[in-house]
mmCIF file of C-alpha atoms and ligand atoms in Angstrom:
data_model
loop_
_atom_site.group_PDB
_atom_site.id
_atom_site.type_symbol
_atom_site.label_atom_id
_atom_site.label_comp_id
_atom_site.label_asym_id
_atom_site.label_seq_id
_atom_site.Cartn_x
_atom_site.Cartn_y
_atom_site.Cartn_z
ATOM 1 C CA MET K 1 100.163 90.648 131.550
ATOM 2 C CA SER K 2 101.084 91.627 128.022
ATOM 3 C CA ALA K 3 103.333 94.580 127.668
ATOM 4 C CA LEU K 4 101.120 95.606 124.748
ATOM 5 C CA ALA K 5 98.038 95.901 127.254
ATOM 6 C CA GLY K 6 96.728 99.501 127.175
ATOM 7 C CA ARG K 7 99.362 100.522 124.484
ATOM 8 C CA ARG K 8 98.100 102.515 121.420
ATOM 9 C CA VAL K 9 99.193 100.473 118.420
ATOM 10 C CA VAL K 10 98.764 101.809 114.743
ATOM 11 C CA VAL K 11 99.017 99.186 111.997
ATOM 12 C CA SER K 12 98.671 99.670 108.297
ATOM 13 C CA ALA K 13 97.751 96.804 106.020
ATOM 14 C CA GLY K 14 96.844 96.076 102.547
ATOM 15 C CA PRO K 15 97.586 97.622 99.121
ATOM 16 C CA THR K 16 97.125 101.082 97.932
ATOM 17 C CA PHE K 17 95.321 101.840 94.620
ATOM 18 C CA GLU K 18 96.449 104.893 92.666
ATOM 19 C CA ASP K 19 93.745 105.995 90.406
ATOM 20 C CA LEU K 20 94.615 106.637 86.559
ATOM 21 C CA ASP K 21 91.086 107.687 85.642
ATOM 22 C CA PRO K 22 87.592 106.899 87.031
ATOM 23 C CA VAL K 23 88.045 103.237 85.937
ATOM 24 C CA ARG K 24 91.554 102.262 86.340
ATOM 25 C CA PHE K 25 94.072 102.266 88.974
ATOM 26 C CA LEU K 26 97.650 100.933 89.597
ATOM 27 C CA GLY K 27 97.710 98.510 92.531
ATOM 28 C CA ASN K 28 99.436 95.514 93.894
ATOM 29 C CA ARG K 29 98.874 92.041 95.237
ATOM 30 C CA SER K 30 98.562 92.806 98.986
ATOM 31 C CA SER K 31 95.419 91.016 100.405
ATOM 32 C CA GLY K 32 95.719 92.662 103.934
ATOM 33 C CA LYS K 33 95.929 89.221 105.591
ATOM 34 C CA MET K 34 99.482 89.826 107.245
ATOM 35 C CA GLY K 35 98.557 93.302 108.574
ATOM 36 C CA PHE K 36 95.082 92.206 109.729
ATOM 37 C CA ALA K 37 96.657 89.300 111.582
ATOM 38 C CA VAL K 38 99.038 91.607 113.375
ATOM 39 C CA ALA K 39 96.107 93.949 114.205
ATOM 40 C CA SER K 40 94.108 91.104 115.434
ATOM 41 C CA ALA K 41 96.774 89.494 117.615
ATOM 42 C CA ALA K 42 97.688 92.948 119.151
ATOM 43 C CA ALA K 43 94.157 93.658 120.178
ATOM 44 C CA ALA K 44 93.725 90.014 121.601
ATOM 45 C CA ARG K 45 96.749 91.133 123.876
ATOM 46 C CA GLY K 46 94.894 94.177 125.117
ATOM 47 C CA ALA K 47 96.328 96.784 122.805
ATOM 48 C CA ASP K 48 94.204 99.837 121.770
ATOM 49 C CA VAL K 49 94.589 99.149 117.974
ATOM 50 C CA VAL K 50 93.919 101.469 115.001
ATOM 51 C CA LEU K 51 94.049 99.497 111.763
ATOM 52 C CA VAL K 52 94.588 101.859 108.505
ATOM 53 C CA ALA K 53 93.488 99.522 105.746
ATOM 54 C CA GLY K 54 93.885 99.889 102.079
ATOM 55 C CA PRO K 55 91.325 98.334 99.743
ATOM 56 C CA VAL K 56 90.848 94.703 100.888
ATOM 57 C CA HIS K 57 88.100 92.217 101.311
ATOM 58 C CA LEU K 58 88.603 91.294 104.977
ATOM 59 C CA PRO K 59 86.484 91.556 108.100
ATOM 60 C CA THR K 60 87.544 93.777 110.818
ATOM 61 C CA PRO K 61 89.063 91.893 113.681
ATOM 62 C CA PRO K 62 87.353 92.184 117.242
ATOM 63 C CA ASN K 63 88.192 95.254 119.161
ATOM 64 C CA VAL K 64 89.997 97.013 116.356
ATOM 65 C CA THR K 65 89.268 100.517 115.181
ATOM 66 C CA ARG K 66 89.394 100.295 111.453
ATOM 67 C CA ILE K 67 90.124 103.265 109.055
ATOM 68 C CA ASP K 68 89.580 102.421 105.400
ATOM 69 C CA VAL K 69 91.639 104.276 102.732
ATOM 70 C CA ARG K 70 92.343 103.858 99.054
ATOM 71 C CA SER K 71 95.600 105.732 97.938
ATOM 72 C CA ALA K 72 98.947 106.231 99.388
ATOM 73 C CA ALA K 73 98.210 109.879 100.194
ATOM 74 C CA GLN K 74 95.027 108.916 102.015
ATOM 75 C CA MET K 75 96.929 106.195 104.006
ATOM 76 C CA HIS K 76 99.560 108.902 104.853
ATOM 77 C CA ALA K 77 96.902 111.276 106.204
ATOM 78 C CA ALA K 78 95.254 108.560 108.327
ATOM 79 C CA VAL K 79 98.385 107.193 109.816
ATOM 80 C CA THR K 80 99.487 110.716 110.667
ATOM 81 C CA ALA K 81 96.255 111.644 112.207
ATOM 82 C CA ALA K 82 96.471 108.472 114.421
ATOM 83 C CA LEU K 83 99.702 109.682 116.077
ATOM 84 C CA PRO K 84 100.690 109.719 118.788
ATOM 85 C CA CYS K 85 101.057 106.185 119.559
ATOM 86 C CA ASP K 86 103.279 103.635 121.291
ATOM 87 C CA VAL K 87 103.866 101.318 118.222
ATOM 88 C CA TYR K 88 103.579 101.719 114.587
ATOM 89 C CA ILE K 89 103.739 98.690 112.446
ATOM 90 C CA GLY K 90 103.809 99.333 108.673
ATOM 91 C CA ALA K 91 102.492 96.222 107.040
ATOM 92 C CA ALA K 92 101.002 97.902 104.155
ATOM 93 C CA ALA K 93 102.251 97.487 100.539
ATOM 94 C CA VAL K 94 102.125 101.306 99.840
ATOM 95 C CA ALA K 95 102.702 102.465 96.251
ATOM 96 C CA ASP K 96 106.040 103.977 95.706
ATOM 97 C CA TYR K 97 104.798 106.063 92.632
ATOM 98 C CA THR K 98 101.366 107.471 91.857
ATOM 99 C CA PRO K 99 100.204 109.266 88.571
ATOM 100 C CA VAL K 100 101.080 112.811 88.328
ATOM 101 C CA SER K 101 97.270 113.731 87.651
ATOM 102 C CA ILE K 102 93.969 111.682 87.567
ATOM 103 C CA SER K 103 92.036 112.032 84.297
ATOM 104 C CA PRO K 104 88.535 113.223 85.073
ATOM 105 C CA ASN K 105 87.294 111.037 82.189
ATOM 106 C CA LYS K 106 88.078 107.547 81.071
ATOM 107 C CA LEU K 107 91.335 107.469 79.072
ATOM 108 C CA LYS K 108 90.736 106.560 75.522
ATOM 109 C CA LYS K 109 92.810 104.638 72.963
ATOM 110 C CA GLN K 110 94.263 106.970 70.291
ATOM 111 C CA PRO K 111 94.291 105.776 66.775
ATOM 112 C CA GLY K 112 97.695 104.698 65.806
ATOM 113 C CA GLN K 113 98.972 104.739 69.412
ATOM 114 C CA ASP K 114 100.560 101.351 70.212
ATOM 115 C CA THR K 115 102.295 102.340 73.384
ATOM 116 C CA LEU K 116 101.225 104.410 76.309
ATOM 117 C CA THR K 117 103.659 106.302 78.680
ATOM 118 C CA LEU K 118 102.352 107.102 82.125
ATOM 119 C CA GLN K 119 104.136 109.877 84.094
ATOM 120 C CA LEU K 120 104.373 108.987 87.876
ATOM 121 C CA VAL K 121 105.673 110.795 90.800
ATOM 122 C CA ARG K 122 106.956 109.474 94.262
ATOM 123 C CA THR K 123 104.615 109.001 97.099
ATOM 124 C CA ARG K 124 105.588 110.221 100.621
ATOM 125 C CA ASP K 125 107.294 107.504 102.592
ATOM 126 C CA ILE K 126 104.747 106.989 105.421
ATOM 127 C CA LEU K 127 107.098 104.689 107.523
ATOM 128 C CA ALA K 128 110.127 107.043 107.158
ATOM 129 C CA GLU K 129 108.098 109.991 108.376
ATOM 130 C CA VAL K 130 106.611 108.271 111.146
ATOM 131 C CA ALA K 131 110.123 107.225 112.373
ATOM 132 C CA SER K 132 111.291 110.819 112.211
ATOM 133 C CA HIS K 133 108.207 112.518 113.279
ATOM 134 C CA PRO K 134 108.266 114.807 116.284
ATOM 135 C CA LYS K 135 105.583 112.518 117.935
ATOM 136 C CA ARG K 136 107.651 109.420 117.033
ATOM 137 C CA PRO K 137 106.244 106.245 118.425
ATOM 138 C CA ARG K 138 108.335 104.439 120.938
ATOM 139 C CA LEU K 139 108.772 101.559 118.487
ATOM 140 C CA VAL K 140 108.658 101.798 114.707
ATOM 141 C CA VAL K 141 108.397 98.581 112.872
ATOM 142 C CA GLY K 142 108.619 98.119 109.096
ATOM 143 C CA PHE K 143 108.068 95.382 106.620
ATOM 144 C CA ALA K 144 110.186 94.659 103.626
ATOM 145 C CA ALA K 145 108.717 92.669 100.707
ATOM 146 C CA GLU K 146 111.520 91.602 98.578
ATOM 147 C CA THR K 147 111.997 89.035 95.511
ATOM 148 C CA HIS K 148 115.859 88.826 95.987
ATOM 149 C CA ASP K 149 118.730 89.814 98.248
ATOM 150 C CA VAL K 150 116.078 89.965 101.189
ATOM 151 C CA GLU K 151 118.653 90.628 103.916
ATOM 152 C CA THR K 152 120.514 93.447 102.179
ATOM 153 C CA TYR K 153 117.502 95.374 101.137
ATOM 154 C CA ALA K 154 115.786 94.723 104.526
ATOM 155 C CA ARG K 155 118.802 95.966 106.530
ATOM 156 C CA GLY K 156 119.188 98.823 104.238
ATOM 157 C CA LYS K 157 115.603 99.947 104.872
ATOM 158 C CA LEU K 158 116.201 99.379 108.577
ATOM 159 C CA VAL K 159 118.902 101.942 108.616
ATOM 160 C CA ALA K 160 117.636 104.328 105.865
ATOM 161 C CA LYS K 161 114.216 104.480 107.522
ATOM 162 C CA LYS K 162 115.532 104.823 111.109
ATOM 163 C CA LEU K 163 113.330 101.711 112.199
ATOM 164 C CA ASP K 164 113.597 99.676 115.425
ATOM 165 C CA LEU K 165 112.795 96.416 113.690
ATOM 166 C CA ILE K 166 111.998 95.215 110.264
ATOM 167 C CA ALA K 167 110.138 92.008 109.209
ATOM 168 C CA ALA K 168 111.333 90.982 105.666
ATOM 169 C CA ASN K 169 109.468 88.300 103.571
ATOM 170 C CA ARG K 170 110.029 86.924 100.110
ATOM 171 C CA VAL K 171 107.249 87.799 97.655
ATOM 172 C CA GLY K 172 106.913 86.161 94.110
ATOM 173 C CA VAL K 173 106.898 82.778 95.581
ATOM 174 C CA GLU K 174 104.209 80.254 96.690
ATOM 175 C CA GLY K 175 103.542 80.043 100.435
ATOM 176 C CA SER K 176 105.024 83.322 101.272
ATOM 177 C CA GLY K 177 104.343 87.001 101.128
ATOM 178 C CA PHE K 178 101.186 88.332 99.150
ATOM 179 C CA GLU K 179 97.931 86.674 99.306
ATOM 180 C CA SER K 180 99.027 83.492 100.905
ATOM 181 C CA ASP K 181 97.602 82.421 104.329
ATOM 182 C CA GLU K 182 101.135 81.330 105.350
ATOM 183 C CA ASN K 183 104.455 83.294 105.633
ATOM 184 C CA THR K 184 108.052 83.358 106.743
ATOM 185 C CA LEU K 185 109.383 86.465 108.132
ATOM 186 C CA VAL K 186 112.800 87.338 109.227
ATOM 187 C CA ALA K 187 112.899 90.277 111.733
ATOM 188 C CA TYR K 188 116.022 92.246 111.714
ATOM 189 C CA ASP K 189 117.297 94.824 114.168
ATOM 190 C CA ALA K 190 120.572 96.503 114.754
ATOM 191 C CA ASN K 191 121.847 93.448 116.676
ATOM 192 C CA GLY K 192 120.601 90.352 114.825
ATOM 193 C CA ALA K 193 117.941 88.402 113.076
ATOM 194 C CA THR K 194 115.035 86.240 114.119
ATOM 195 C CA THR K 195 113.219 83.788 111.815
ATOM 196 C CA LEU K 196 109.340 83.475 112.372
ATOM 197 C CA GLY K 197 107.817 80.519 110.591
ATOM 198 C CA PRO K 198 107.074 79.068 108.184
ATOM 199 C CA GLY K 199 103.424 79.134 109.512
ATOM 200 C CA ALA K 200 100.056 80.602 109.510
ATOM 201 C CA LYS K 201 100.213 84.483 109.283
ATOM 202 C CA SER K 202 98.139 84.484 112.529
ATOM 203 C CA ASP K 203 100.980 82.531 114.179
ATOM 204 C CA ILE K 204 103.705 84.526 112.602
ATOM 205 C CA ALA K 205 101.921 87.768 113.877
ATOM 206 C CA GLY K 206 102.190 86.414 117.402
ATOM 207 C CA GLY K 207 105.837 85.743 116.986
ATOM 208 C CA LEU K 208 106.479 89.313 115.757
ATOM 209 C CA LEU K 209 104.433 90.769 118.579
ATOM 210 C CA ASP K 210 106.552 88.656 121.092
ATOM 211 C CA LEU K 211 109.645 90.454 119.709
ATOM 212 C CA ILE K 212 107.767 93.850 120.021
ATOM 213 C CA GLU K 213 106.822 93.068 123.608
ATOM 214 C CA ALA K 214 110.307 92.222 124.740
ATOM 215 C CA ARG K 215 111.316 95.636 123.312
ATOM 216 C CA LEU K 216 108.480 97.465 125.388
ATOM 217 C CA ALA K 217 109.102 95.632 128.657
HETATM 218 O O1 PMT V 1 98.706 91.662 102.643
HETATM 219 P P1 PMT V 1 99.252 90.166 102.308
HETATM 220 O O2 PMT V 1 98.663 89.602 101.050
HETATM 221 O O3 PMT V 1 99.069 89.452 103.540
HETATM 222 O O4 PMT V 1 100.910 90.350 102.057
HETATM 223 C C1 PMT V 1 101.642 90.680 103.113
HETATM 224 C C2 PMT V 1 102.817 91.600 102.578
HETATM 225 C C3 PMT V 1 103.741 90.916 101.817
HETATM 226 C C4 PMT V 1 102.161 93.023 101.951
HETATM 227 C C5 PMT V 1 103.524 92.073 103.901
HETATM 228 O O5 PMT V 1 104.009 91.024 104.566
HETATM 229 C C6 PMT V 1 104.570 93.169 103.602
HETATM 230 O O6 PMT V 1 105.738 92.835 103.249
HETATM 231 N N1 PMT V 1 104.314 94.297 103.713
HETATM 232 C C7 PMT V 1 105.129 95.484 103.108
HETATM 233 C C8 PMT V 1 105.184 95.544 101.648
HETATM 234 C C9 PMT V 1 105.960 96.611 101.114
HETATM 235 O O7 PMT V 1 105.495 97.537 100.517
HETATM 236 O O8 PMT V 1 107.255 96.561 101.404
HETATM 237 P P2 PMT V 1 108.411 97.651 100.820
HETATM 238 O O9 PMT V 1 109.602 96.820 100.949
HETATM 239 O O10 PMT V 1 108.041 98.113 99.434
HETATM 240 O O11 PMT V 1 108.339 98.869 101.840
HETATM 241 C C10 PMT V 1 108.952 98.882 103.067
HETATM 242 C C11 PMT V 1 108.278 99.470 104.123
HETATM 243 O O12 PMT V 1 107.976 100.914 103.894
HETATM 244 C C12 PMT V 1 106.915 98.772 104.332
HETATM 245 O O13 PMT V 1 106.891 98.854 105.807
HETATM 246 C C13 PMT V 1 106.002 99.821 103.779
HETATM 247 O O14 PMT V 1 104.695 99.889 104.576
HETATM 248 C C14 PMT V 1 106.654 101.203 103.933
HETATM 249 N N2 PMT V 1 106.345 102.186 102.951
HETATM 250 C C15 PMT V 1 106.610 101.919 101.662
HETATM 251 C C16 PMT V 1 106.329 103.056 100.770
HETATM 252 C C17 PMT V 1 105.696 104.200 101.206
HETATM 253 N N3 PMT V 1 105.553 105.173 100.348
HETATM 254 N N4 PMT V 1 105.430 104.288 102.537
HETATM 255 C C18 PMT V 1 105.670 103.298 103.391
HETATM 256 O O15 PMT V 1 105.319 103.534 104.531
#
């Protein structure tokens, strides 16, 4: 029997959209495919899965409880409300900054204004907060999306955010990271690294869950 059977697993997936006004937002390229693949694979292994999803166009995997959110603040609230759990997997691409305020009306071009400066404020780090929460899950697994120096940044996040495991992927290249159906992950922990893929995100998700199961057994 899978070590995930009967465990409560919370997965975040997709982007967050940070509204500027009623018609515009700041977003990113996450499709949700990687996080949905993880949620789907965990449910197939018998886990009780809560999937907190940013704005994506994907069907809900079988036997998964889905909570749709839009902004980083909403994702933070939904993930926190889903605690306690046995495993938290943060696959979402959460905005690091959000507009200081949302204009109630459509922002208009001003005559003679050729540039526009937006004032942004840091969002709360959901993953780091979950890892330091009084109801800390037994395992907290992060992702790292990097264009360069992947191992250095991933290992930095592993330590700074107090994670058990971090799955790093290259973004900004074909066949990996955002939007693609394929990916390659390198999962780092305090002791070493395991490469998963290249392959379909569904297969990579299975490999990541094998690593998680080994830590739960
Ligand atoms: O959705 P797809 O199109 O399938 O693409 C998959 C993916 C590239 C989005 C996915 O594999 C991935 O890498 N997800 C994490 C993207 C990301 O935001 O990485 P980061 O290095 O900026 O953040 C590090 C970790 O902190 C992530 O686990 C993130 O969820 C978490 N975080 C970041 C900021 C914040 N405010 N709160 C967080 O929880």
